[in-house]
Every structure is written in structure tokens, then in C-alpha cells.
Amino acid sequence: MTDVTRDMYDQYQMPNYSPAKIIPVRGEGSRVWDQDDRCYIDFAGGIAVTALGHAHPEVVSTLKRQADSLWHLSNVFTNEPALELARKLCEATFAERVFFANSGGEANEAAFKLARRYAFDHYGEDKHEIISFNDSFHGRTLFTVSVGGQPKYTYGFGPLPSGITHLPFNDVNALENAVTDKTCTIVVEPIQGEGGVRSCSTTFLKTARELCDAHNALLVFDEVQCGMGRTGSLYAYEQFGVTPDILTTAKALGCGFPIGAMLARADVAASLVVGTHGSTYGGNPLACAVASKVLDLINTPEVLNGVATRRQRIEDGLNEINSHYPMFNEVRGRGLLIGWVLEETFKGRSRDVLNAALDEGLFILVAGPDVVRIAPSLIVPDADIDEALVRLDRAVKKVFETS
Ligand SMILES: *Cc1c(COP(=O)(O)O)cnc(C)c1O
């Protein structure tokens, strides 16, 4: 037994989170157990992170092997896992160079700094303006919340970095009117995760690409949430047929072990000369060994092709639930990044659905007050999907009947 309780959160940790009442202690595949040994099905994946579920045997053994041999060096030395992972990421994508960080926010911080530095090196300091979109999310550092399009995350933290413009999402005209020769980068999530599980239109991304080319600006795709197999291709850009100049990846890259990476073409990466940027832990052998194994496991036809069939099974189940308790008007997003959108009269109640699901033994997510978000493991078994849908049906029924 343990004397560790949820109350200790309020006593010892800062109040910036509001964790659930239960404390998970153990996980295996798509199942998690709490302190009382109650079993939950995990359709949240730690916010689209544990793409291979919990305690994947090959990932665990890779971590243990690396822990026994070498944890940390600093970037005074390179290390074998980092070299291997960088090669794999370059071979699997458009990229020719990789920078390692420890999180999505840090990967984006590096990307925005590189975009500015590249423009500075080639075109001078006036070319520094960043274009981004409403409701976007790029992390919690001051630069990344400033580029992000959710004012609640910058409120009270000013003065903020300047030279950043936010445009309506998916608005081709607004984008065409906003880009100038002073624009150094357009930053976009091909599928907004936190902002409501909303996909860019192909036309929008193609326009962004053309405008960047016409104005010597760099196109940055933040694939921290939608990358690493989540949509059924290794990275979402492949599905849109639009290639960025810089791509950021994290979350599922380490499947729960902290790591992020910024990928770029060699001519772009060339601006990050010795001394311009760095990280104590970025590229450490432990994180890179884990991510290297995760990449090997995810970047296979079986796992990537399995995303569409699992999506279909879940989407059919959601539509079935909605036929009994009509609360939703759309299932959106791609692959296993699923947004279930509440219809007008149920708007604002996504958190009620999340709480009811937790009571029924199911972890799900929200993406704002009006969207239920589902991001299970990419290898979640059919039996767990079916049981999750039974539990979700009971949860939705409860919310439906208490309105
Ligand atoms: C989660 C997320 C981030 C931030 O990643 P952290 O690891 O929390 O810093 C950035 N961009 C997107 C699209 C995300 O979903």
C-alpha cells in the first residue's frame, strides 16, 4: 500500500493543472490501472503521445539496454543512438538535417529561431515577420505561445515577442493578402490538435507553399501532434502533397519518453551554425535510443495501414452512439486524431463527456469546450476499441440525460 494521495497535488505542486481524482499507476497496451487496481481503457494516449500503447516490450527493453550502457554525454560529444535516429528521420522524410530537443515546444522554439536566422542571414533583419493562425498551438515557451493563436495562453505574460501576425485558419484570401517580402515564415499545424482537431484544406497548404516560394519565406509544419503515424502516413504532409522547409515532431516520437526534433533541408539548416542554438539534454542517448525503436515500429506498412481500419471502427461506433443520443454533428480530423464535435444545444459540454467517460473507465480528451478528442494507440486491439465504445456509450447517455 502507499501513502501517496491525490491531495498531495494541491499541497506540493503548483496549481497550473487540475489532475483527475484517480492516480494511474500501471499501464499495458491500451489499458491503465489506478491505485485501487481499477482498469481503464486509454483513448487519450497521454495527449496523442503513447502511439504504441503503454510498456511496449520492445521499447521497454531498448530503454533498459541503453540505461545500462550510457545515459548522458552533453553535446560536446555525439552518440550512436542520436546519429542513427537522425539518419532514419532523414531517410524517412524530406529532411536532410535534424536538431534534437526535449519537447514539442522546444522543437518549435528552435524552428522559429531558425526561420528568423535564415531570413536574417540571406535577406537582412527586416525580413522577420511570422505568420500564424488563430487557435493554433505550438507550445508554452514565451515565443511559442506568442506564435500560437490562443490569446488565453499569452494573457498576463507580456511584453511578448513582436513581429507575429495571426490570421483566420484555412482562409486562403487572408493568407494571400498578408504575406509580404517581410514575411520570414508561415507556421501551421496541418491538423490543428489543441485548436479543435481541424484539418487544413489542401488548397490552403498549397497556397502557403506557393506564397513562401514567391516571397522567399520558409514553410514550417508543426507536426508535433499529427505526425509519427497518427494520420496513417509517417507525417501528415505526405497526405496533403505539400512539403515544408522545416518540420517539428515530438509527442509520439518518444512514445512517452521526452524528445522532440526539428527537421529541415540542409540549405536551411546551414543557418544554425556552431553556437547559434543548443540544449543540454537534446539528443541524449536514452531518448534517441527509445525514439529510434519507436520510429522502427511505427514506420511499417502494418502499423500505418492499421490506422485507417481502426479509425473506421471507432468512427462507426461514434455514429452508432450518436444515433441513440444525438449530441454531435461531425466526426473530423484524420486517422487516429479524431474530433467529435458537439452540436449547437450541447456546445460547451465536452468536459462533461470526458468526466462521464472517466467514471465509466475510459480516458478521452477534449479539444476546447465543444470538441471531444480521441487519440488512442495506433495499435489498439479491436477488443479494446469495442469495450471503449461500450463505455463511451454509457458516458454519452449520462450527459444526454442530464441536459
Ligand atoms: C503538444 C503540442 C506542442 C507542445 O509540445 P510540448 O511537448 O508540450 O512542448 C506543440 N505543438 C503542437 C501541435 C502540440 O500538439
Tab-separated table of C-alpha atoms and ligand atoms in Angstrom:
chain	number	residue	atom	x	y	z
A	1	MET	CA	0.000	0.000	0.000
A	2	THR	CA	1.057	3.576	-0.475
A	3	ASP	CA	0.535	6.778	1.492
A	4	VAL	CA	0.696	8.851	-1.703
A	5	THR	CA	-2.657	10.537	-2.377
A	6	ARG	CA	-4.177	12.982	-4.838
A	7	ASP	CA	-4.474	15.594	-2.043
A	8	MET	CA	-0.701	15.953	-2.110
A	9	TYR	CA	-1.001	17.560	-5.536
A	10	ASP	CA	-2.672	20.640	-4.086
A	11	GLN	CA	-0.290	20.648	-1.151
A	12	TYR	CA	3.021	20.391	-3.017
A	13	GLN	CA	2.595	21.156	-6.724
A	14	MET	CA	1.826	24.418	-8.471
A	15	PRO	CA	-1.815	24.932	-9.280
A	16	ASN	CA	-1.424	25.230	-13.073
A	17	TYR	CA	-3.020	21.794	-13.645
A	18	SER	CA	-6.165	20.239	-12.302
A	19	PRO	CA	-5.463	16.492	-12.420
A	20	ALA	CA	-8.203	13.867	-12.144
A	21	LYS	CA	-9.081	12.368	-8.776
A	22	ILE	CA	-7.642	8.955	-9.624
A	23	ILE	CA	-3.905	8.248	-9.885
A	24	PRO	CA	-2.872	5.797	-12.616
A	25	VAL	CA	-0.016	3.569	-11.501
A	26	ARG	CA	0.483	0.984	-14.247
A	27	GLY	CA	-0.162	0.535	-17.957
A	28	GLU	CA	-0.019	-2.179	-20.549
A	29	GLY	CA	-1.013	-1.697	-24.172
A	30	SER	CA	-4.220	0.369	-24.220
A	31	ARG	CA	-5.106	-0.400	-20.605
A	32	VAL	CA	-4.174	1.519	-17.449
A	33	TRP	CA	-4.772	0.687	-13.767
A	34	ASP	CA	-5.225	3.108	-10.884
A	35	GLN	CA	-4.182	2.880	-7.217
A	36	ASP	CA	-7.294	0.792	-6.452
A	37	ASP	CA	-6.480	-1.566	-9.341
A	38	ARG	CA	-9.431	-0.320	-11.360
A	39	CYS	CA	-8.838	-0.800	-15.094
A	40	TYR	CA	-9.304	1.953	-17.697
A	41	ILE	CA	-9.097	1.924	-21.469
A	42	ASP	CA	-6.794	4.645	-22.748
A	43	PHE	CA	-8.228	6.562	-25.707
A	44	ALA	CA	-6.175	9.644	-24.802
A	45	GLY	CA	-2.664	8.234	-25.069
A	46	GLY	CA	-1.283	10.952	-22.809
A	47	ILE	CA	-2.439	13.552	-25.383
A	48	ALA	CA	-1.546	11.673	-28.581
A	49	VAL	CA	1.798	10.552	-27.173
A	50	THR	CA	1.768	6.816	-26.394
A	51	ALA	CA	1.248	5.745	-30.008
A	52	LEU	CA	2.400	2.204	-29.254
A	53	GLY	CA	0.453	1.958	-26.022
A	54	HIS	CA	1.991	1.560	-22.580
A	55	ALA	CA	5.020	-0.579	-21.759
A	56	HIS	CA	5.558	-1.837	-25.313
A	57	PRO	CA	8.008	-4.725	-24.693
A	58	GLU	CA	10.486	-3.766	-27.436
A	59	VAL	CA	10.526	-0.111	-26.390
A	60	VAL	CA	10.979	-1.049	-22.737
A	61	SER	CA	13.858	-3.406	-23.487
A	62	THR	CA	15.540	-0.758	-25.667
A	63	LEU	CA	15.281	1.742	-22.817
A	64	LYS	CA	16.692	-0.740	-20.314
A	65	ARG	CA	19.579	-1.721	-22.563
A	66	GLN	CA	20.534	1.908	-23.183
A	67	ALA	CA	20.162	2.761	-19.487
A	68	ASP	CA	22.630	0.026	-18.663
A	69	SER	CA	25.168	1.372	-21.128
A	70	LEU	CA	25.055	5.201	-21.446
A	71	TRP	CA	22.516	7.877	-20.383
A	72	HIS	CA	24.117	11.183	-20.973
A	73	LEU	CA	27.088	12.881	-22.566
A	74	SER	CA	26.221	16.519	-23.464
A	75	ASN	CA	26.637	17.830	-26.989
A	76	VAL	CA	30.393	18.083	-26.527
A	77	PHE	CA	30.179	14.541	-27.907
A	78	THR	CA	27.827	12.956	-30.357
A	79	ASN	CA	26.424	9.496	-29.636
A	80	GLU	CA	25.389	6.436	-31.603
A	81	PRO	CA	21.625	6.498	-30.885
A	82	ALA	CA	21.370	10.179	-31.964
A	83	LEU	CA	23.326	9.555	-35.166
A	84	GLU	CA	21.146	6.576	-36.029
A	85	LEU	CA	17.895	8.356	-35.255
A	86	ALA	CA	18.890	11.413	-37.303
A	87	ARG	CA	19.747	9.197	-40.264
A	88	LYS	CA	16.437	7.362	-40.006
A	89	LEU	CA	14.424	10.590	-39.815
A	90	CYS	CA	16.229	11.976	-42.877
A	91	GLU	CA	15.762	8.754	-44.837
A	92	ALA	CA	12.048	8.633	-43.977
A	93	THR	CA	11.214	12.277	-44.815
A	94	PHE	CA	12.053	15.309	-46.986
A	95	ALA	CA	14.596	16.387	-44.369
A	96	GLU	CA	18.403	16.405	-44.649
A	97	ARG	CA	19.321	17.647	-41.168
A	98	VAL	CA	17.919	17.136	-37.671
A	99	PHE	CA	18.156	19.115	-34.428
A	100	PHE	CA	17.124	17.295	-31.242
A	101	ALA	CA	15.207	18.876	-28.377
A	102	ASN	CA	13.265	17.505	-25.413
A	103	SER	CA	9.706	18.537	-26.213
A	104	GLY	CA	7.410	19.880	-28.898
A	105	GLY	CA	7.632	23.408	-27.571
A	106	GLU	CA	11.424	23.310	-27.712
A	107	ALA	CA	11.399	21.885	-31.241
A	108	ASN	CA	9.140	24.774	-32.287
A	109	GLU	CA	11.244	27.342	-30.445
A	110	ALA	CA	14.207	26.085	-32.479
A	111	ALA	CA	12.173	26.176	-35.701
A	112	PHE	CA	11.037	29.778	-35.209
A	113	LYS	CA	14.559	30.881	-34.297
A	114	LEU	CA	15.969	29.105	-37.347
A	115	ALA	CA	13.349	30.674	-39.645
A	116	ARG	CA	14.305	34.130	-38.371
A	117	ARG	CA	18.030	33.459	-38.540
A	118	TYR	CA	17.816	32.068	-42.067
A	119	ALA	CA	15.940	35.159	-43.255
A	120	PHE	CA	18.418	37.409	-41.435
A	121	ASP	CA	21.398	35.642	-42.997
A	122	HIS	CA	20.041	35.764	-46.543
A	123	TYR	CA	17.831	38.861	-46.704
A	124	GLY	CA	18.572	41.101	-43.713
A	125	GLU	CA	16.859	41.953	-40.444
A	126	ASP	CA	13.673	43.468	-41.888
A	127	LYS	CA	12.562	40.065	-43.048
A	128	HIS	CA	11.441	38.791	-39.655
A	129	GLU	CA	7.644	38.621	-39.712
A	130	ILE	CA	5.983	35.391	-38.704
A	131	ILE	CA	2.529	34.423	-39.956
A	132	SER	CA	0.498	32.017	-37.897
A	133	PHE	CA	-3.177	31.132	-37.404
A	134	ASN	CA	-5.976	31.585	-34.912
A	135	ASP	CA	-6.483	28.688	-32.496
A	136	SER	CA	-3.083	27.186	-33.330
A	137	PHE	CA	-0.946	25.700	-30.563
A	138	HIS	CA	2.831	25.468	-30.663
A	139	GLY	CA	3.917	25.054	-27.032
A	140	ARG	CA	4.241	27.035	-23.797
A	141	THR	CA	7.521	28.940	-24.025
A	142	LEU	CA	7.049	32.685	-24.421
A	143	PHE	CA	7.957	32.585	-28.125
A	144	THR	CA	5.752	29.572	-28.866
A	145	VAL	CA	2.683	30.907	-27.017
A	146	SER	CA	3.209	34.175	-28.893
A	147	VAL	CA	3.231	32.413	-32.259
A	148	GLY	CA	0.308	30.252	-31.131
A	149	GLY	CA	-3.159	31.603	-31.856
A	150	GLN	CA	-4.813	31.233	-28.442
A	151	PRO	CA	-4.765	34.550	-26.527
A	152	LYS	CA	-5.579	32.823	-23.214
A	153	TYR	CA	-2.025	31.406	-23.220
A	154	THR	CA	-0.308	34.801	-23.526
A	155	TYR	CA	-2.665	36.696	-21.181
A	156	GLY	CA	-0.672	38.454	-18.477
A	157	PHE	CA	2.733	37.331	-19.756
A	158	GLY	CA	3.653	40.413	-21.782
A	159	PRO	CA	5.634	42.095	-23.185
A	160	LEU	CA	5.601	39.432	-25.892
A	161	PRO	CA	7.976	38.859	-28.815
A	162	SER	CA	6.809	41.029	-31.728
A	163	GLY	CA	6.545	40.660	-35.487
A	164	ILE	CA	3.888	37.949	-35.336
A	165	THR	CA	0.583	38.076	-37.248
A	166	HIS	CA	-2.362	35.748	-36.642
A	167	LEU	CA	-4.776	35.010	-39.477
A	168	PRO	CA	-8.055	33.096	-39.648
A	169	PHE	CA	-7.405	29.370	-40.102
A	170	ASN	CA	-7.918	27.889	-43.566
A	171	ASP	CA	-8.631	31.330	-45.085
A	172	VAL	CA	-6.807	31.399	-48.423
A	173	ASN	CA	-7.666	35.037	-49.183
A	174	ALA	CA	-6.487	36.316	-45.828
A	175	LEU	CA	-3.216	34.462	-46.327
A	176	GLU	CA	-2.693	35.840	-49.840
A	177	ASN	CA	-3.278	39.355	-48.556
A	178	ALA	CA	-0.971	39.042	-45.564
A	179	VAL	CA	2.259	37.594	-46.961
A	180	THR	CA	4.867	40.173	-47.992
A	181	ASP	CA	8.602	40.274	-48.621
A	182	LYS	CA	8.997	40.913	-44.877
A	183	THR	CA	7.478	37.528	-44.081
A	184	CYS	CA	10.167	35.102	-42.935
A	185	THR	CA	7.901	32.146	-42.232
A	186	ILE	CA	4.382	30.742	-42.309
A	187	VAL	CA	3.831	28.370	-39.380
A	188	VAL	CA	0.979	25.890	-39.490
A	189	GLU	CA	-0.262	22.636	-37.991
A	190	PRO	CA	-1.538	20.562	-40.958
A	191	ILE	CA	-4.180	19.380	-38.487
A	192	GLN	CA	-4.817	21.640	-35.516
A	193	GLY	CA	-4.867	19.420	-32.437
A	194	GLU	CA	-5.489	21.571	-29.368
A	195	GLY	CA	-7.422	24.055	-31.509
A	196	GLY	CA	-10.296	21.606	-32.100
A	197	VAL	CA	-8.978	18.792	-34.337
A	198	ARG	CA	-9.349	20.794	-37.521
A	199	SER	CA	-7.631	19.818	-40.732
A	200	CYS	CA	-6.131	22.326	-43.155
A	201	SER	CA	-7.572	22.183	-46.643
A	202	THR	CA	-5.133	21.023	-49.295
A	203	THR	CA	-5.698	24.295	-51.151
A	204	PHE	CA	-4.744	26.257	-48.039
A	205	LEU	CA	-1.460	24.379	-47.585
A	206	LYS	CA	-0.667	24.565	-51.309
A	207	THR	CA	-1.277	28.309	-51.207
A	208	ALA	CA	1.005	28.639	-48.178
A	209	ARG	CA	3.707	26.727	-50.104
A	210	GLU	CA	3.346	28.942	-53.188
A	211	LEU	CA	3.408	32.149	-51.156
A	212	CYS	CA	6.527	31.037	-49.285
A	213	ASP	CA	8.238	30.265	-52.588
A	214	ALA	CA	7.205	33.599	-54.112
A	215	HIS	CA	8.404	35.599	-51.090
A	216	ASN	CA	11.493	33.603	-50.037
A	217	ALA	CA	9.834	32.608	-46.782
A	218	LEU	CA	10.108	29.239	-45.057
A	219	LEU	CA	7.123	26.976	-44.537
A	220	VAL	CA	7.099	25.391	-41.067
A	221	PHE	CA	4.795	22.458	-40.341
A	222	ASP	CA	4.204	21.754	-36.675
A	223	GLU	CA	3.547	18.008	-36.723
A	224	VAL	CA	4.102	17.559	-33.004
A	225	GLN	CA	0.605	16.108	-32.622
A	226	CYS	CA	-0.402	14.974	-36.130
A	227	GLY	CA	2.940	13.364	-37.026
A	228	MET	CA	4.530	9.980	-36.290
A	229	GLY	CA	1.874	7.849	-37.944
A	230	ARG	CA	-1.141	9.481	-36.306
A	231	THR	CA	-2.864	10.117	-39.652
A	232	GLY	CA	-1.799	6.863	-41.312
A	233	SER	CA	1.328	8.192	-43.016
A	234	LEU	CA	4.545	8.797	-41.085
A	235	TYR	CA	3.960	12.556	-41.353
A	236	ALA	CA	0.744	14.307	-42.346
A	237	TYR	CA	2.450	16.456	-45.008
A	238	GLU	CA	2.692	13.347	-47.199
A	239	GLN	CA	-1.113	13.125	-47.303
A	240	PHE	CA	-1.525	16.740	-48.400
A	241	GLY	CA	1.218	16.517	-51.016
A	242	VAL	CA	2.797	19.704	-49.654
A	243	THR	CA	6.384	19.623	-48.387
A	244	PRO	CA	7.531	22.080	-45.720
A	245	ASP	CA	11.025	23.552	-45.334
A	246	ILE	CA	11.053	22.814	-41.615
A	247	LEU	CA	9.020	20.221	-39.707
A	248	THR	CA	8.760	19.739	-35.960
A	249	THR	CA	7.944	16.424	-34.322
A	250	ALA	CA	7.641	15.266	-30.703
A	251	LYS	CA	4.817	13.619	-28.709
A	252	ALA	CA	4.604	10.116	-30.272
A	253	LEU	CA	8.272	10.292	-31.335
A	254	GLY	CA	9.312	9.078	-27.882
A	255	CYS	CA	6.007	7.339	-27.174
A	256	GLY	CA	6.166	8.914	-23.701
A	257	PHE	CA	9.899	9.377	-23.287
A	258	PRO	CA	10.593	13.132	-23.639
A	259	ILE	CA	12.091	14.026	-27.019
A	260	GLY	CA	11.404	16.489	-29.805
A	261	ALA	CA	13.083	17.159	-33.112
A	262	MET	CA	13.268	19.837	-35.766
A	263	LEU	CA	13.799	18.577	-39.314
A	264	ALA	CA	14.931	20.717	-42.247
A	265	ARG	CA	16.634	20.776	-45.623
A	266	ALA	CA	20.419	21.178	-45.498
A	267	ASP	CA	20.467	24.688	-47.019
A	268	VAL	CA	18.024	25.894	-44.340
A	269	ALA	CA	19.798	24.072	-41.515
A	270	ALA	CA	23.042	25.773	-42.588
A	271	SER	CA	21.985	28.906	-40.695
A	272	LEU	CA	22.184	27.076	-37.386
A	273	VAL	CA	25.979	27.432	-37.275
A	274	VAL	CA	28.076	26.467	-34.259
A	275	GLY	CA	26.953	28.340	-31.172
A	276	THR	CA	23.627	29.672	-32.516
A	277	HIS	CA	21.395	27.273	-30.586
A	278	GLY	CA	21.645	24.333	-28.211
A	279	SER	CA	20.253	22.161	-25.446
A	280	THR	CA	21.827	20.275	-22.552
A	281	TYR	CA	19.652	17.197	-22.926
A	282	GLY	CA	18.594	17.434	-26.574
A	283	GLY	CA	19.855	14.391	-28.450
A	284	ASN	CA	20.751	12.404	-25.338
A	285	PRO	CA	21.392	8.689	-25.934
A	286	LEU	CA	18.491	7.444	-23.818
A	287	ALA	CA	15.805	9.493	-25.591
A	288	CYS	CA	17.291	8.845	-29.023
A	289	ALA	CA	17.542	5.082	-28.498
A	290	VAL	CA	13.881	4.961	-27.476
A	291	ALA	CA	12.730	7.179	-30.368
A	292	SER	CA	14.785	5.172	-32.831
A	293	LYS	CA	12.962	1.998	-31.767
A	294	VAL	CA	9.590	3.780	-31.806
A	295	LEU	CA	10.260	5.004	-35.339
A	296	ASP	CA	11.208	1.488	-36.488
A	297	LEU	CA	7.987	0.117	-35.016
A	298	ILE	CA	5.630	2.828	-36.287
A	299	ASN	CA	7.107	3.290	-39.761
A	300	THR	CA	5.875	-0.046	-41.083
A	301	PRO	CA	3.016	-0.786	-43.520
A	302	GLU	CA	1.207	-2.881	-40.857
A	303	VAL	CA	1.037	-0.086	-38.290
A	304	LEU	CA	0.445	2.753	-40.763
A	305	ASN	CA	-2.219	0.866	-42.727
A	306	GLY	CA	-3.878	-0.219	-39.494
A	307	VAL	CA	-4.676	3.399	-38.691
A	308	ALA	CA	-7.444	3.684	-41.320
A	309	THR	CA	-9.190	0.451	-40.280
A	310	ARG	CA	-9.103	1.419	-36.596
A	311	ARG	CA	-10.374	4.882	-37.466
A	312	GLN	CA	-13.285	3.336	-39.344
A	313	ARG	CA	-14.175	1.035	-36.458
A	314	ILE	CA	-14.153	3.937	-33.994
A	315	GLU	CA	-15.993	6.299	-36.327
A	316	ASP	CA	-18.729	3.711	-36.962
A	317	GLY	CA	-19.066	3.289	-33.190
A	318	LEU	CA	-19.305	7.047	-32.620
A	319	ASN	CA	-22.018	7.341	-35.269
A	320	GLU	CA	-23.896	4.468	-33.647
A	321	ILE	CA	-23.749	6.145	-30.222
A	322	ASN	CA	-24.883	9.408	-31.764
A	323	SER	CA	-27.887	7.676	-33.338
A	324	HIS	CA	-29.082	6.819	-29.795
A	325	TYR	CA	-28.125	10.079	-28.118
A	326	PRO	CA	-27.895	12.782	-30.779
A	327	MET	CA	-25.405	15.238	-29.299
A	328	PHE	CA	-22.802	15.527	-32.060
A	329	ASN	CA	-22.870	16.806	-35.610
A	330	GLU	CA	-19.474	15.851	-37.021
A	331	VAL	CA	-16.587	13.415	-36.717
A	332	ARG	CA	-13.474	15.185	-38.003
A	333	GLY	CA	-9.676	15.023	-38.063
A	334	ARG	CA	-7.662	12.339	-39.830
A	335	GLY	CA	-6.600	8.831	-38.923
A	336	LEU	CA	-6.465	8.311	-35.185
A	337	LEU	CA	-6.632	12.000	-34.363
A	338	ILE	CA	-10.377	12.189	-34.027
A	339	GLY	CA	-12.543	15.184	-33.168
A	340	TRP	CA	-16.176	14.589	-32.229
A	341	VAL	CA	-17.953	17.908	-32.462
A	342	LEU	CA	-20.875	18.765	-30.175
A	343	GLU	CA	-23.910	20.188	-31.904
A	344	GLU	CA	-25.371	23.568	-31.033
A	345	THR	CA	-27.505	22.662	-27.988
A	346	PHE	CA	-24.693	20.645	-26.369
A	347	LYS	CA	-21.930	23.183	-27.010
A	348	GLY	CA	-19.583	23.734	-24.062
A	349	ARG	CA	-20.053	20.234	-22.648
A	350	SER	CA	-17.006	18.343	-23.916
A	351	ARG	CA	-15.561	18.224	-20.409
A	352	ASP	CA	-18.786	16.699	-19.085
A	353	VAL	CA	-18.353	13.888	-21.611
A	354	LEU	CA	-14.702	13.450	-20.569
A	355	ASN	CA	-15.643	13.242	-16.877
A	356	ALA	CA	-18.511	10.820	-17.520
A	357	ALA	CA	-16.170	8.646	-19.601
A	358	LEU	CA	-13.616	8.581	-16.786
A	359	ASP	CA	-16.368	7.428	-14.408
A	360	GLU	CA	-17.117	4.618	-16.855
A	361	GLY	CA	-13.442	3.591	-17.043
A	362	LEU	CA	-12.348	5.328	-20.242
A	363	PHE	CA	-9.740	8.042	-20.843
A	364	ILE	CA	-10.590	10.517	-23.603
A	365	LEU	CA	-9.565	14.136	-24.299
A	366	VAL	CA	-11.190	17.396	-25.197
A	367	ALA	CA	-10.028	19.964	-27.756
A	368	GLY	CA	-11.748	23.057	-26.434
A	369	PRO	CA	-15.243	23.181	-24.894
A	370	ASP	CA	-17.079	21.899	-27.963
A	371	VAL	CA	-14.962	19.016	-29.207
A	372	VAL	CA	-14.328	15.567	-27.729
A	373	ARG	CA	-10.887	14.365	-28.867
A	374	ILE	CA	-9.843	10.745	-29.225
A	375	ALA	CA	-6.192	9.769	-29.803
A	376	PRO	CA	-5.681	6.099	-28.969
A	377	SER	CA	-2.626	3.952	-29.546
A	378	LEU	CA	-2.038	3.248	-33.247
A	379	ILE	CA	-2.027	-0.461	-32.404
A	380	VAL	CA	-5.056	-0.537	-30.093
A	381	PRO	CA	-6.667	-4.008	-30.353
A	382	ASP	CA	-10.205	-4.300	-31.773
A	383	ALA	CA	-11.432	-5.747	-28.470
A	384	ASP	CA	-10.283	-2.623	-26.608
A	385	ILE	CA	-11.940	-0.403	-29.214
A	386	ASP	CA	-15.221	-2.292	-28.802
A	387	GLU	CA	-15.080	-2.148	-24.993
A	388	ALA	CA	-14.165	1.554	-25.126
A	389	LEU	CA	-17.222	2.217	-27.309
A	390	VAL	CA	-19.483	0.402	-24.813
A	391	ARG	CA	-18.124	2.600	-22.027
A	392	LEU	CA	-18.375	5.736	-24.153
A	393	ASP	CA	-21.995	4.880	-24.981
A	394	ARG	CA	-22.832	4.811	-21.246
A	395	ALA	CA	-20.972	8.088	-20.673
A	396	VAL	CA	-22.704	9.907	-23.531
A	397	LYS	CA	-26.065	8.575	-22.353
A	398	LYS	CA	-25.446	10.107	-18.919
A	399	VAL	CA	-24.593	13.520	-20.313
A	400	PHE	CA	-27.514	13.323	-22.741
A	401	GLU	CA	-29.959	12.516	-19.957
A	402	THR	CA	-28.712	15.254	-17.619
A	403	SER	CA	-29.354	18.097	-20.038
B	1	LIG	C1	1.631	19.334	-27.688
B	1	LIG	C2	1.968	20.268	-28.809
B	1	LIG	C3	3.067	21.143	-28.731
B	1	LIG	C4	3.872	21.316	-27.465
B	1	LIG	O1	4.592	20.177	-27.145
B	1	LIG	P1	5.243	20.052	-25.673
B	1	LIG	O2	5.974	18.752	-25.747
B	1	LIG	O3	4.126	20.082	-24.697
B	1	LIG	O4	6.148	21.220	-25.506
B	1	LIG	C5	3.372	21.899	-29.841
B	1	LIG	N1	2.648	21.825	-30.965
B	1	LIG	C6	1.594	21.005	-31.071
B	1	LIG	C7	0.848	20.943	-32.361
B	1	LIG	C8	1.204	20.217	-29.993
B	1	LIG	O5	0.125	19.422	-30.101
